Amino acid sequence: MDFLTTYQLSAWEWSALVFCGLCIGISKTGINGLGTVAVPVLAVIFGAKPSTGILLPMLCFADLFAVAYYRRSAEWKYIIHLLPWALVGFALALLTDHWIPDRSFKTLIGICIFAGLGVMLWNEFRGKETSVPSAWWFTALFGIMGGFSTMIGNAAGPIMSVFLLSVRLPKTSFVGTAAWFFMIINFLKLPLQYFVWHNISKETLMFDFVMLPVIATGAWAGILFVKKIFEKNYRVMVYALTILSTLLLFL
């Protein structure tokens, strides 16, 4: 427990961490994008770059819960189309990590997300379908943004939410597709953050194991939430939380 004593976390900070763990669990099995709320909170407590090494294993734990439950609900055609572009985003993040200021990157990502949301909401209010989500460049744009943002700051939840909302997946397929996509992406990131950025260690992993029961509780709550909420209300909820989590990128 050297890691815990080193940081000397206060009662308030432990409360904030429990809240983050619940949000991460719920986001993986219920409301995609909610986990982004944990990004700025962990950054305040542990620092920006160290916090990404603490957050990533927590996300991986939650991914395992989500995939175990929604293993048959994924729409693999979207995952297969997104993954190559996400890897391009990975490469760009590694190449430009020291050149692009963190705040400038987050602002750019936030603007792109809001632009995508604006187009989607406009089409929904008009009641007309659009061919944009099926275009290759649309998948490429969101795949690259997703790969880049998840590598830099584990902040791809809102981006994935916009993409999956745009292709109008039902709620179970929405959660299942996001679960598989993020599990693959996050486990690919583990060796990069361990060997390249050196912000994952035995001590940080011990802390993540301490948070495992909290994450599991959140994952269970997310499953119950998806079962009980109506399809239309689910979309509205994801819209609202995507906007909220995107606004956090500007902080």
JSON list of C-alpha atoms in Angstrom, two decimals, residues 18-242:
[
{"chain": "A", "resi": 18, "resn": "VAL", "atom": "CA", "xyz": [-15.35, 6.43, -5.41]},
{"chain": "A", "resi": 19, "resn": "PHE", "atom": "CA", "xyz": [-17.59, 8.70, -7.50]},
{"chain": "A", "resi": 20, "resn": "CYS", "atom": "CA", "xyz": [-15.15, 8.33, -10.43]},
{"chain": "A", "resi": 21, "resn": "GLY", "atom": "CA", "xyz": [-15.12, 4.54, -10.10]},
{"chain": "A", "resi": 22, "resn": "LEU", "atom": "CA", "xyz": [-18.91, 4.41, -10.16]},
{"chain": "A", "resi": 23, "resn": "CYS", "atom": "CA", "xyz": [-19.04, 6.70, -13.20]},
{"chain": "A", "resi": 24, "resn": "ILE", "atom": "CA", "xyz": [-16.52, 4.51, -15.05]},
{"chain": "A", "resi": 25, "resn": "GLY", "atom": "CA", "xyz": [-18.48, 1.34, -14.32]},
{"chain": "A", "resi": 26, "resn": "ILE", "atom": "CA", "xyz": [-21.82, 2.90, -15.30]},
{"chain": "A", "resi": 27, "resn": "SER", "atom": "CA", "xyz": [-20.36, 4.40, -18.48]},
{"chain": "A", "resi": 28, "resn": "LYS", "atom": "CA", "xyz": [-19.11, 1.03, -19.72]},
{"chain": "A", "resi": 29, "resn": "THR", "atom": "CA", "xyz": [-22.36, -0.88, -19.19]},
{"chain": "A", "resi": 30, "resn": "GLY", "atom": "CA", "xyz": [-24.96, 1.86, -19.40]},
{"chain": "A", "resi": 31, "resn": "ILE", "atom": "CA", "xyz": [-24.22, 5.47, -20.36]},
{"chain": "A", "resi": 32, "resn": "ASN", "atom": "CA", "xyz": [-21.27, 5.78, -22.70]},
{"chain": "A", "resi": 33, "resn": "GLY", "atom": "CA", "xyz": [-19.35, 9.02, -22.12]},
{"chain": "A", "resi": 34, "resn": "LEU", "atom": "CA", "xyz": [-20.14, 9.34, -18.41]},
{"chain": "A", "resi": 35, "resn": "GLY", "atom": "CA", "xyz": [-16.65, 8.08, -17.60]},
{"chain": "A", "resi": 36, "resn": "THR", "atom": "CA", "xyz": [-15.20, 11.26, -19.08]},
{"chain": "A", "resi": 37, "resn": "VAL", "atom": "CA", "xyz": [-16.31, 12.98, -15.87]},
{"chain": "A", "resi": 38, "resn": "ALA", "atom": "CA", "xyz": [-13.51, 11.05, -14.12]},
{"chain": "A", "resi": 39, "resn": "VAL", "atom": "CA", "xyz": [-10.79, 12.51, -16.36]},
{"chain": "A", "resi": 40, "resn": "PRO", "atom": "CA", "xyz": [-10.56, 16.04, -14.86]},
{"chain": "A", "resi": 41, "resn": "VAL", "atom": "CA", "xyz": [-11.20, 14.78, -11.31]},
{"chain": "A", "resi": 42, "resn": "LEU", "atom": "CA", "xyz": [-8.31, 12.31, -11.42]},
{"chain": "A", "resi": 43, "resn": "ALA", "atom": "CA", "xyz": [-6.11, 14.95, -13.06]},
{"chain": "A", "resi": 44, "resn": "VAL", "atom": "CA", "xyz": [-6.73, 17.32, -10.15]},
{"chain": "A", "resi": 45, "resn": "ILE", "atom": "CA", "xyz": [-5.91, 14.65, -7.54]},
{"chain": "A", "resi": 46, "resn": "PHE", "atom": "CA", "xyz": [-2.89, 12.96, -9.18]},
{"chain": "A", "resi": 47, "resn": "GLY", "atom": "CA", "xyz": [-1.74, 15.33, -11.93]},
{"chain": "A", "resi": 48, "resn": "ALA", "atom": "CA", "xyz": [-2.54, 15.24, -15.65]},
{"chain": "A", "resi": 49, "resn": "LYS", "atom": "CA", "xyz": [-0.14, 12.62, -17.03]},
{"chain": "A", "resi": 50, "resn": "PRO", "atom": "CA", "xyz": [0.10, 10.35, -13.93]},
{"chain": "A", "resi": 51, "resn": "SER", "atom": "CA", "xyz": [-3.71, 10.26, -13.78]},
{"chain": "A", "resi": 52, "resn": "THR", "atom": "CA", "xyz": [-3.92, 8.66, -17.24]},
{"chain": "A", "resi": 53, "resn": "GLY", "atom": "CA", "xyz": [-1.84, 5.73, -16.00]},
{"chain": "A", "resi": 54, "resn": "ILE", "atom": "CA", "xyz": [-4.18, 5.30, -13.03]},
{"chain": "A", "resi": 55, "resn": "LEU", "atom": "CA", "xyz": [-7.34, 5.67, -15.10]},
{"chain": "A", "resi": 56, "resn": "LEU", "atom": "CA", "xyz": [-6.47, 3.28, -17.94]},
{"chain": "A", "resi": 57, "resn": "PRO", "atom": "CA", "xyz": [-6.43, 0.02, -15.89]},
{"chain": "A", "resi": 58, "resn": "MET", "atom": "CA", "xyz": [-9.68, 1.12, -14.23]},
{"chain": "A", "resi": 59, "resn": "LEU", "atom": "CA", "xyz": [-11.20, 1.47, -17.70]},
{"chain": "A", "resi": 60, "resn": "CYS", "atom": "CA", "xyz": [-9.84, -1.97, -18.66]},
{"chain": "A", "resi": 61, "resn": "PHE", "atom": "CA", "xyz": [-11.47, -3.56, -15.61]},
{"chain": "A", "resi": 62, "resn": "ALA", "atom": "CA", "xyz": [-14.79, -1.93, -16.50]},
{"chain": "A", "resi": 63, "resn": "ASP", "atom": "CA", "xyz": [-14.41, -3.02, -20.15]},
{"chain": "A", "resi": 64, "resn": "LEU", "atom": "CA", "xyz": [-14.17, -6.65, -19.04]},
{"chain": "A", "resi": 65, "resn": "PHE", "atom": "CA", "xyz": [-17.45, -6.37, -17.11]},
{"chain": "A", "resi": 66, "resn": "ALA", "atom": "CA", "xyz": [-19.16, -4.73, -20.09]},
{"chain": "A", "resi": 67, "resn": "VAL", "atom": "CA", "xyz": [-17.94, -7.23, -22.67]},
{"chain": "A", "resi": 68, "resn": "ALA", "atom": "CA", "xyz": [-18.84, -10.17, -20.44]},
{"chain": "A", "resi": 69, "resn": "TYR", "atom": "CA", "xyz": [-22.44, -8.98, -20.28]},
{"chain": "A", "resi": 70, "resn": "TYR", "atom": "CA", "xyz": [-22.90, -7.51, -23.78]},
{"chain": "A", "resi": 71, "resn": "ARG", "atom": "CA", "xyz": [-20.66, -9.99, -25.62]},
{"chain": "A", "resi": 72, "resn": "ARG", "atom": "CA", "xyz": [-23.32, -10.80, -28.24]},
{"chain": "A", "resi": 73, "resn": "SER", "atom": "CA", "xyz": [-24.68, -7.27, -28.71]},
{"chain": "A", "resi": 74, "resn": "ALA", "atom": "CA", "xyz": [-21.90, -5.60, -30.73]},
{"chain": "A", "resi": 75, "resn": "GLU", "atom": "CA", "xyz": [-22.29, -4.43, -34.33]},
{"chain": "A", "resi": 76, "resn": "TRP", "atom": "CA", "xyz": [-18.89, -5.55, -35.56]},
{"chain": "A", "resi": 77, "resn": "LYS", "atom": "CA", "xyz": [-19.02, -3.78, -38.92]},
{"chain": "A", "resi": 78, "resn": "TYR", "atom": "CA", "xyz": [-18.68, -0.43, -37.15]},
{"chain": "A", "resi": 79, "resn": "ILE", "atom": "CA", "xyz": [-15.86, -1.67, -34.92]},
{"chain": "A", "resi": 80, "resn": "ILE", "atom": "CA", "xyz": [-13.93, -3.09, -37.89]},
{"chain": "A", "resi": 81, "resn": "HIS", "atom": "CA", "xyz": [-14.30, 0.17, -39.84]},
{"chain": "A", "resi": 82, "resn": "LEU", "atom": "CA", "xyz": [-13.27, 2.35, -36.89]},
{"chain": "A", "resi": 83, "resn": "LEU", "atom": "CA", "xyz": [-10.26, 0.40, -35.57]},
{"chain": "A", "resi": 84, "resn": "PRO", "atom": "CA", "xyz": [-7.75, 1.10, -38.40]},
{"chain": "A", "resi": 85, "resn": "TRP", "atom": "CA", "xyz": [-8.46, 4.83, -38.15]},
{"chain": "A", "resi": 86, "resn": "ALA", "atom": "CA", "xyz": [-8.17, 4.69, -34.36]},
{"chain": "A", "resi": 87, "resn": "LEU", "atom": "CA", "xyz": [-4.69, 3.21, -34.77]},
{"chain": "A", "resi": 88, "resn": "VAL", "atom": "CA", "xyz": [-3.82, 6.18, -37.02]},
{"chain": "A", "resi": 89, "resn": "GLY", "atom": "CA", "xyz": [-4.98, 8.39, -34.15]},
{"chain": "A", "resi": 90, "resn": "PHE", "atom": "CA", "xyz": [-2.70, 6.42, -31.81]},
{"chain": "A", "resi": 91, "resn": "ALA", "atom": "CA", "xyz": [0.30, 7.10, -34.05]},
{"chain": "A", "resi": 92, "resn": "LEU", "atom": "CA", "xyz": [-0.52, 10.81, -34.33]},
{"chain": "A", "resi": 93, "resn": "ALA", "atom": "CA", "xyz": [-0.80, 11.06, -30.54]},
{"chain": "A", "resi": 94, "resn": "LEU", "atom": "CA", "xyz": [2.61, 9.45, -30.04]},
{"chain": "A", "resi": 95, "resn": "LEU", "atom": "CA", "xyz": [4.21, 11.67, -32.68]},
{"chain": "A", "resi": 96, "resn": "THR", "atom": "CA", "xyz": [2.70, 14.96, -31.53]},
{"chain": "A", "resi": 97, "resn": "ASP", "atom": "CA", "xyz": [2.55, 14.39, -27.77]},
{"chain": "A", "resi": 98, "resn": "HIS", "atom": "CA", "xyz": [5.30, 16.94, -27.04]},
{"chain": "A", "resi": 99, "resn": "TRP", "atom": "CA", "xyz": [4.24, 19.49, -29.66]},
{"chain": "A", "resi": 100, "resn": "ILE", "atom": "CA", "xyz": [0.54, 20.16, -29.12]},
{"chain": "A", "resi": 101, "resn": "PRO", "atom": "CA", "xyz": [-0.54, 21.88, -25.88]},
{"chain": "A", "resi": 102, "resn": "ASP", "atom": "CA", "xyz": [-3.03, 19.76, -23.97]},
{"chain": "A", "resi": 103, "resn": "ARG", "atom": "CA", "xyz": [-5.58, 22.59, -23.70]},
{"chain": "A", "resi": 104, "resn": "SER", "atom": "CA", "xyz": [-5.46, 23.34, -27.45]},
{"chain": "A", "resi": 105, "resn": "PHE", "atom": "CA", "xyz": [-6.04, 19.68, -28.25]},
{"chain": "A", "resi": 106, "resn": "LYS", "atom": "CA", "xyz": [-9.00, 19.37, -25.90]},
{"chain": "A", "resi": 107, "resn": "THR", "atom": "CA", "xyz": [-10.56, 22.54, -27.32]},
{"chain": "A", "resi": 108, "resn": "LEU", "atom": "CA", "xyz": [-10.25, 21.23, -30.88]},
{"chain": "A", "resi": 109, "resn": "ILE", "atom": "CA", "xyz": [-11.78, 17.88, -29.96]},
{"chain": "A", "resi": 110, "resn": "GLY", "atom": "CA", "xyz": [-14.63, 19.63, -28.14]},
{"chain": "A", "resi": 111, "resn": "ILE", "atom": "CA", "xyz": [-15.40, 21.79, -31.18]},
{"chain": "A", "resi": 112, "resn": "CYS", "atom": "CA", "xyz": [-15.45, 18.73, -33.47]},
{"chain": "A", "resi": 113, "resn": "ILE", "atom": "CA", "xyz": [-17.81, 16.88, -31.12]},
{"chain": "A", "resi": 114, "resn": "PHE", "atom": "CA", "xyz": [-20.20, 19.83, -30.89]},
{"chain": "A", "resi": 115, "resn": "ALA", "atom": "CA", "xyz": [-20.16, 20.20, -34.68]},
{"chain": "A", "resi": 116, "resn": "GLY", "atom": "CA", "xyz": [-21.12, 16.53, -35.05]},
{"chain": "A", "resi": 117, "resn": "LEU", "atom": "CA", "xyz": [-23.83, 16.86, -32.43]},
{"chain": "A", "resi": 118, "resn": "GLY", "atom": "CA", "xyz": [-25.21, 19.94, -34.17]},
{"chain": "A", "resi": 119, "resn": "VAL", "atom": "CA", "xyz": [-25.56, 18.13, -37.50]},
{"chain": "A", "resi": 120, "resn": "MET", "atom": "CA", "xyz": [-27.21, 15.13, -35.82]},
{"chain": "A", "resi": 121, "resn": "LEU", "atom": "CA", "xyz": [-29.70, 17.22, -33.86]},
{"chain": "A", "resi": 122, "resn": "TRP", "atom": "CA", "xyz": [-30.59, 19.24, -36.95]},
{"chain": "A", "resi": 123, "resn": "ASN", "atom": "CA", "xyz": [-31.33, 16.07, -38.91]},
{"chain": "A", "resi": 124, "resn": "GLU", "atom": "CA", "xyz": [-33.38, 14.62, -36.04]},
{"chain": "A", "resi": 125, "resn": "PHE", "atom": "CA", "xyz": [-35.53, 17.74, -35.75]},
{"chain": "A", "resi": 126, "resn": "ARG", "atom": "CA", "xyz": [-36.07, 17.75, -39.53]},
{"chain": "A", "resi": 127, "resn": "GLY", "atom": "CA", "xyz": [-37.03, 14.07, -39.36]},
{"chain": "A", "resi": 128, "resn": "LYS", "atom": "CA", "xyz": [-34.83, 13.18, -42.33]},
{"chain": "A", "resi": 129, "resn": "GLU", "atom": "CA", "xyz": [-32.11, 10.58, -42.69]},
{"chain": "A", "resi": 130, "resn": "THR", "atom": "CA", "xyz": [-28.65, 11.61, -43.87]},
{"chain": "A", "resi": 131, "resn": "SER", "atom": "CA", "xyz": [-25.98, 9.63, -45.71]},
{"chain": "A", "resi": 132, "resn": "VAL", "atom": "CA", "xyz": [-23.16, 11.35, -43.81]},
{"chain": "A", "resi": 133, "resn": "PRO", "atom": "CA", "xyz": [-22.69, 8.66, -41.10]},
{"chain": "A", "resi": 134, "resn": "SER", "atom": "CA", "xyz": [-22.17, 5.99, -43.78]},
{"chain": "A", "resi": 135, "resn": "ALA", "atom": "CA", "xyz": [-19.48, 7.99, -45.59]},
{"chain": "A", "resi": 136, "resn": "TRP", "atom": "CA", "xyz": [-15.92, 6.70, -45.25]},
{"chain": "A", "resi": 137, "resn": "TRP", "atom": "CA", "xyz": [-14.58, 10.12, -44.27]},
{"chain": "A", "resi": 138, "resn": "PHE", "atom": "CA", "xyz": [-17.07, 10.34, -41.38]},
{"chain": "A", "resi": 139, "resn": "THR", "atom": "CA", "xyz": [-15.84, 7.02, -39.96]},
{"chain": "A", "resi": 140, "resn": "ALA", "atom": "CA", "xyz": [-12.23, 8.07, -40.58]},
{"chain": "A", "resi": 141, "resn": "LEU", "atom": "CA", "xyz": [-12.70, 11.40, -38.82]},
{"chain": "A", "resi": 142, "resn": "PHE", "atom": "CA", "xyz": [-14.28, 9.89, -35.73]},
{"chain": "A", "resi": 143, "resn": "GLY", "atom": "CA", "xyz": [-11.87, 6.95, -35.68]},
{"chain": "A", "resi": 144, "resn": "ILE", "atom": "CA", "xyz": [-8.81, 9.23, -35.77]},
{"chain": "A", "resi": 145, "resn": "MET", "atom": "CA", "xyz": [-10.29, 11.62, -33.20]},
{"chain": "A", "resi": 146, "resn": "GLY", "atom": "CA", "xyz": [-11.19, 8.68, -30.98]},
{"chain": "A", "resi": 147, "resn": "GLY", "atom": "CA", "xyz": [-7.74, 7.09, -31.19]},
{"chain": "A", "resi": 148, "resn": "PHE", "atom": "CA", "xyz": [-5.97, 10.41, -30.64]},
{"chain": "A", "resi": 149, "resn": "SER", "atom": "CA", "xyz": [-8.13, 11.54, -27.72]},
{"chain": "A", "resi": 150, "resn": "THR", "atom": "CA", "xyz": [-8.10, 8.20, -25.92]},
{"chain": "A", "resi": 151, "resn": "MET", "atom": "CA", "xyz": [-4.30, 8.01, -26.19]},
{"chain": "A", "resi": 152, "resn": "ILE", "atom": "CA", "xyz": [-3.74, 11.56, -24.95]},
{"chain": "A", "resi": 153, "resn": "GLY", "atom": "CA", "xyz": [-6.30, 11.71, -22.17]},
{"chain": "A", "resi": 154, "resn": "ASN", "atom": "CA", "xyz": [-8.73, 8.73, -22.13]},
{"chain": "A", "resi": 155, "resn": "ALA", "atom": "CA", "xyz": [-11.38, 11.14, -23.43]},
{"chain": "A", "resi": 156, "resn": "ALA", "atom": "CA", "xyz": [-12.87, 9.30, -26.40]},
{"chain": "A", "resi": 157, "resn": "GLY", "atom": "CA", "xyz": [-16.24, 8.56, -24.76]},
{"chain": "A", "resi": 158, "resn": "PRO", "atom": "CA", "xyz": [-18.09, 11.59, -26.17]},
{"chain": "A", "resi": 159, "resn": "ILE", "atom": "CA", "xyz": [-16.61, 11.00, -29.64]},
{"chain": "A", "resi": 160, "resn": "MET", "atom": "CA", "xyz": [-17.80, 7.39, -29.70]},
{"chain": "A", "resi": 161, "resn": "SER", "atom": "CA", "xyz": [-21.21, 8.45, -28.40]},
{"chain": "A", "resi": 162, "resn": "VAL", "atom": "CA", "xyz": [-21.67, 10.91, -31.28]},
{"chain": "A", "resi": 163, "resn": "PHE", "atom": "CA", "xyz": [-20.65, 8.28, -33.83]},
{"chain": "A", "resi": 164, "resn": "LEU", "atom": "CA", "xyz": [-22.95, 5.57, -32.44]},
{"chain": "A", "resi": 165, "resn": "LEU", "atom": "CA", "xyz": [-25.85, 7.99, -32.07]},
{"chain": "A", "resi": 166, "resn": "SER", "atom": "CA", "xyz": [-25.38, 9.04, -35.69]},
{"chain": "A", "resi": 167, "resn": "VAL", "atom": "CA", "xyz": [-25.77, 5.47, -36.96]},
{"chain": "A", "resi": 168, "resn": "ARG", "atom": "CA", "xyz": [-28.88, 5.06, -34.79]},
{"chain": "A", "resi": 169, "resn": "LEU", "atom": "CA", "xyz": [-28.03, 1.85, -32.97]},
{"chain": "A", "resi": 170, "resn": "PRO", "atom": "CA", "xyz": [-30.60, 0.59, -30.43]},
{"chain": "A", "resi": 171, "resn": "LYS", "atom": "CA", "xyz": [-29.48, 0.96, -26.82]},
{"chain": "A", "resi": 172, "resn": "THR", "atom": "CA", "xyz": [-28.22, -2.61, -26.29]},
{"chain": "A", "resi": 173, "resn": "SER", "atom": "CA", "xyz": [-26.23, -2.61, -29.54]},
{"chain": "A", "resi": 174, "resn": "PHE", "atom": "CA", "xyz": [-24.99, 0.88, -28.71]},
{"chain": "A", "resi": 175, "resn": "VAL", "atom": "CA", "xyz": [-23.53, -0.27, -25.37]},
{"chain": "A", "resi": 176, "resn": "GLY", "atom": "CA", "xyz": [-22.23, -3.59, -26.74]},
{"chain": "A", "resi": 177, "resn": "THR", "atom": "CA", "xyz": [-20.47, -1.99, -29.70]},
{"chain": "A", "resi": 178, "resn": "ALA", "atom": "CA", "xyz": [-18.87, 0.66, -27.50]},
{"chain": "A", "resi": 179, "resn": "ALA", "atom": "CA", "xyz": [-17.83, -2.00, -24.96]},
{"chain": "A", "resi": 180, "resn": "TRP", "atom": "CA", "xyz": [-15.96, -4.14, -27.50]},
{"chain": "A", "resi": 181, "resn": "PHE", "atom": "CA", "xyz": [-14.40, -1.15, -29.28]},
{"chain": "A", "resi": 182, "resn": "PHE", "atom": "CA", "xyz": [-13.05, 0.39, -26.07]},
{"chain": "A", "resi": 183, "resn": "MET", "atom": "CA", "xyz": [-11.85, -2.93, -24.66]},
{"chain": "A", "resi": 184, "resn": "ILE", "atom": "CA", "xyz": [-9.72, -3.52, -27.76]},
{"chain": "A", "resi": 185, "resn": "ILE", "atom": "CA", "xyz": [-8.46, 0.06, -27.78]},
{"chain": "A", "resi": 186, "resn": "ASN", "atom": "CA", "xyz": [-7.69, 0.23, -24.07]},
{"chain": "A", "resi": 187, "resn": "PHE", "atom": "CA", "xyz": [-5.80, -3.06, -23.94]},
{"chain": "A", "resi": 188, "resn": "LEU", "atom": "CA", "xyz": [-3.74, -1.92, -26.95]},
{"chain": "A", "resi": 189, "resn": "LYS", "atom": "CA", "xyz": [-2.86, 1.22, -24.99]},
{"chain": "A", "resi": 190, "resn": "LEU", "atom": "CA", "xyz": [-1.57, -0.63, -21.91]},
{"chain": "A", "resi": 191, "resn": "PRO", "atom": "CA", "xyz": [1.89, -1.56, -23.28]},
{"chain": "A", "resi": 192, "resn": "LEU", "atom": "CA", "xyz": [2.28, 1.89, -24.85]},
{"chain": "A", "resi": 193, "resn": "GLN", "atom": "CA", "xyz": [1.63, 3.69, -21.58]},
{"chain": "A", "resi": 194, "resn": "TYR", "atom": "CA", "xyz": [3.79, 1.23, -19.65]},
{"chain": "A", "resi": 195, "resn": "PHE", "atom": "CA", "xyz": [6.83, 1.15, -21.96]},
{"chain": "A", "resi": 196, "resn": "VAL", "atom": "CA", "xyz": [6.63, 4.56, -23.70]},
{"chain": "A", "resi": 197, "resn": "TRP", "atom": "CA", "xyz": [5.08, 6.93, -21.15]},
{"chain": "A", "resi": 198, "resn": "HIS", "atom": "CA", "xyz": [6.06, 4.96, -18.01]},
{"chain": "A", "resi": 199, "resn": "ASN", "atom": "CA", "xyz": [2.98, 6.07, -16.06]},
{"chain": "A", "resi": 200, "resn": "ILE", "atom": "CA", "xyz": [1.74, 2.57, -15.12]},
{"chain": "A", "resi": 201, "resn": "SER", "atom": "CA", "xyz": [3.55, 0.75, -12.32]},
{"chain": "A", "resi": 202, "resn": "LYS", "atom": "CA", "xyz": [3.00, -1.96, -9.72]},
{"chain": "A", "resi": 203, "resn": "GLU", "atom": "CA", "xyz": [1.93, 0.71, -7.23]},
{"chain": "A", "resi": 204, "resn": "THR", "atom": "CA", "xyz": [-0.65, 2.28, -9.54]},
{"chain": "A", "resi": 205, "resn": "LEU", "atom": "CA", "xyz": [-2.03, -1.16, -10.38]},
{"chain": "A", "resi": 206, "resn": "MET", "atom": "CA", "xyz": [-2.42, -1.89, -6.66]},
{"chain": "A", "resi": 207, "resn": "PHE", "atom": "CA", "xyz": [-4.49, 1.25, -6.34]},
{"chain": "A", "resi": 208, "resn": "ASP", "atom": "CA", "xyz": [-6.62, 0.21, -9.34]},
{"chain": "A", "resi": 209, "resn": "PHE", "atom": "CA", "xyz": [-7.30, -3.17, -7.68]},
{"chain": "A", "resi": 210, "resn": "VAL", "atom": "CA", "xyz": [-8.52, -1.31, -4.59]},
{"chain": "A", "resi": 211, "resn": "MET", "atom": "CA", "xyz": [-11.06, 0.45, -6.83]},
{"chain": "A", "resi": 212, "resn": "LEU", "atom": "CA", "xyz": [-12.27, -2.80, -8.44]},
{"chain": "A", "resi": 213, "resn": "PRO", "atom": "CA", "xyz": [-15.34, -3.34, -6.15]},
{"chain": "A", "resi": 214, "resn": "VAL", "atom": "CA", "xyz": [-16.48, 0.23, -6.82]},
{"chain": "A", "resi": 215, "resn": "ILE", "atom": "CA", "xyz": [-16.13, -0.23, -10.58]},
{"chain": "A", "resi": 216, "resn": "ALA", "atom": "CA", "xyz": [-18.06, -3.52, -10.39]},
{"chain": "A", "resi": 217, "resn": "THR", "atom": "CA", "xyz": [-20.86, -1.78, -8.48]},
{"chain": "A", "resi": 218, "resn": "GLY", "atom": "CA", "xyz": [-21.07, 0.90, -11.15]},
{"chain": "A", "resi": 219, "resn": "ALA", "atom": "CA", "xyz": [-21.11, -1.71, -13.92]},
{"chain": "A", "resi": 220, "resn": "TRP", "atom": "CA", "xyz": [-24.03, -3.50, -12.23]},
{"chain": "A", "resi": 221, "resn": "ALA", "atom": "CA", "xyz": [-25.91, -0.19, -11.88]},
{"chain": "A", "resi": 222, "resn": "GLY", "atom": "CA", "xyz": [-25.35, 0.58, -15.55]},
{"chain": "A", "resi": 223, "resn": "ILE", "atom": "CA", "xyz": [-26.81, -2.77, -16.63]},
{"chain": "A", "resi": 224, "resn": "LEU", "atom": "CA", "xyz": [-29.94, -2.16, -14.54]},
{"chain": "A", "resi": 225, "resn": "PHE", "atom": "CA", "xyz": [-30.26, 1.33, -15.98]},
{"chain": "A", "resi": 226, "resn": "VAL", "atom": "CA", "xyz": [-30.21, 0.12, -19.60]},
{"chain": "A", "resi": 227, "resn": "LYS", "atom": "CA", "xyz": [-32.82, -2.54, -18.83]},
{"chain": "A", "resi": 228, "resn": "LYS", "atom": "CA", "xyz": [-35.28, -0.05, -17.35]},
{"chain": "A", "resi": 229, "resn": "ILE", "atom": "CA", "xyz": [-34.95, 3.06, -19.51]},
{"chain": "A", "resi": 230, "resn": "PHE", "atom": "CA", "xyz": [-36.98, 3.50, -22.71]},
{"chain": "A", "resi": 231, "resn": "GLU", "atom": "CA", "xyz": [-35.14, 3.67, -26.04]},
{"chain": "A", "resi": 232, "resn": "LYS", "atom": "CA", "xyz": [-36.02, 7.31, -26.76]},
{"chain": "A", "resi": 233, "resn": "ASN", "atom": "CA", "xyz": [-35.15, 8.41, -23.24]},
{"chain": "A", "resi": 234, "resn": "TYR", "atom": "CA", "xyz": [-31.83, 6.60, -23.51]},
{"chain": "A", "resi": 235, "resn": "ARG", "atom": "CA", "xyz": [-30.86, 8.62, -26.59]},
{"chain": "A", "resi": 236, "resn": "VAL", "atom": "CA", "xyz": [-31.82, 11.87, -24.87]},
{"chain": "A", "resi": 237, "resn": "MET", "atom": "CA", "xyz": [-29.77, 10.89, -21.81]},
{"chain": "A", "resi": 238, "resn": "VAL", "atom": "CA", "xyz": [-26.71, 10.07, -23.93]},
{"chain": "A", "resi": 239, "resn": "TYR", "atom": "CA", "xyz": [-27.09, 13.38, -25.79]},
{"chain": "A", "resi": 240, "resn": "ALA", "atom": "CA", "xyz": [-27.19, 15.31, -22.52]},
{"chain": "A", "resi": 241, "resn": "LEU", "atom": "CA", "xyz": [-24.24, 13.52, -20.94]},
{"chain": "A", "resi": 242, "resn": "THR", "atom": "CA", "xyz": [-22.20, 13.77, -24.13]}
]
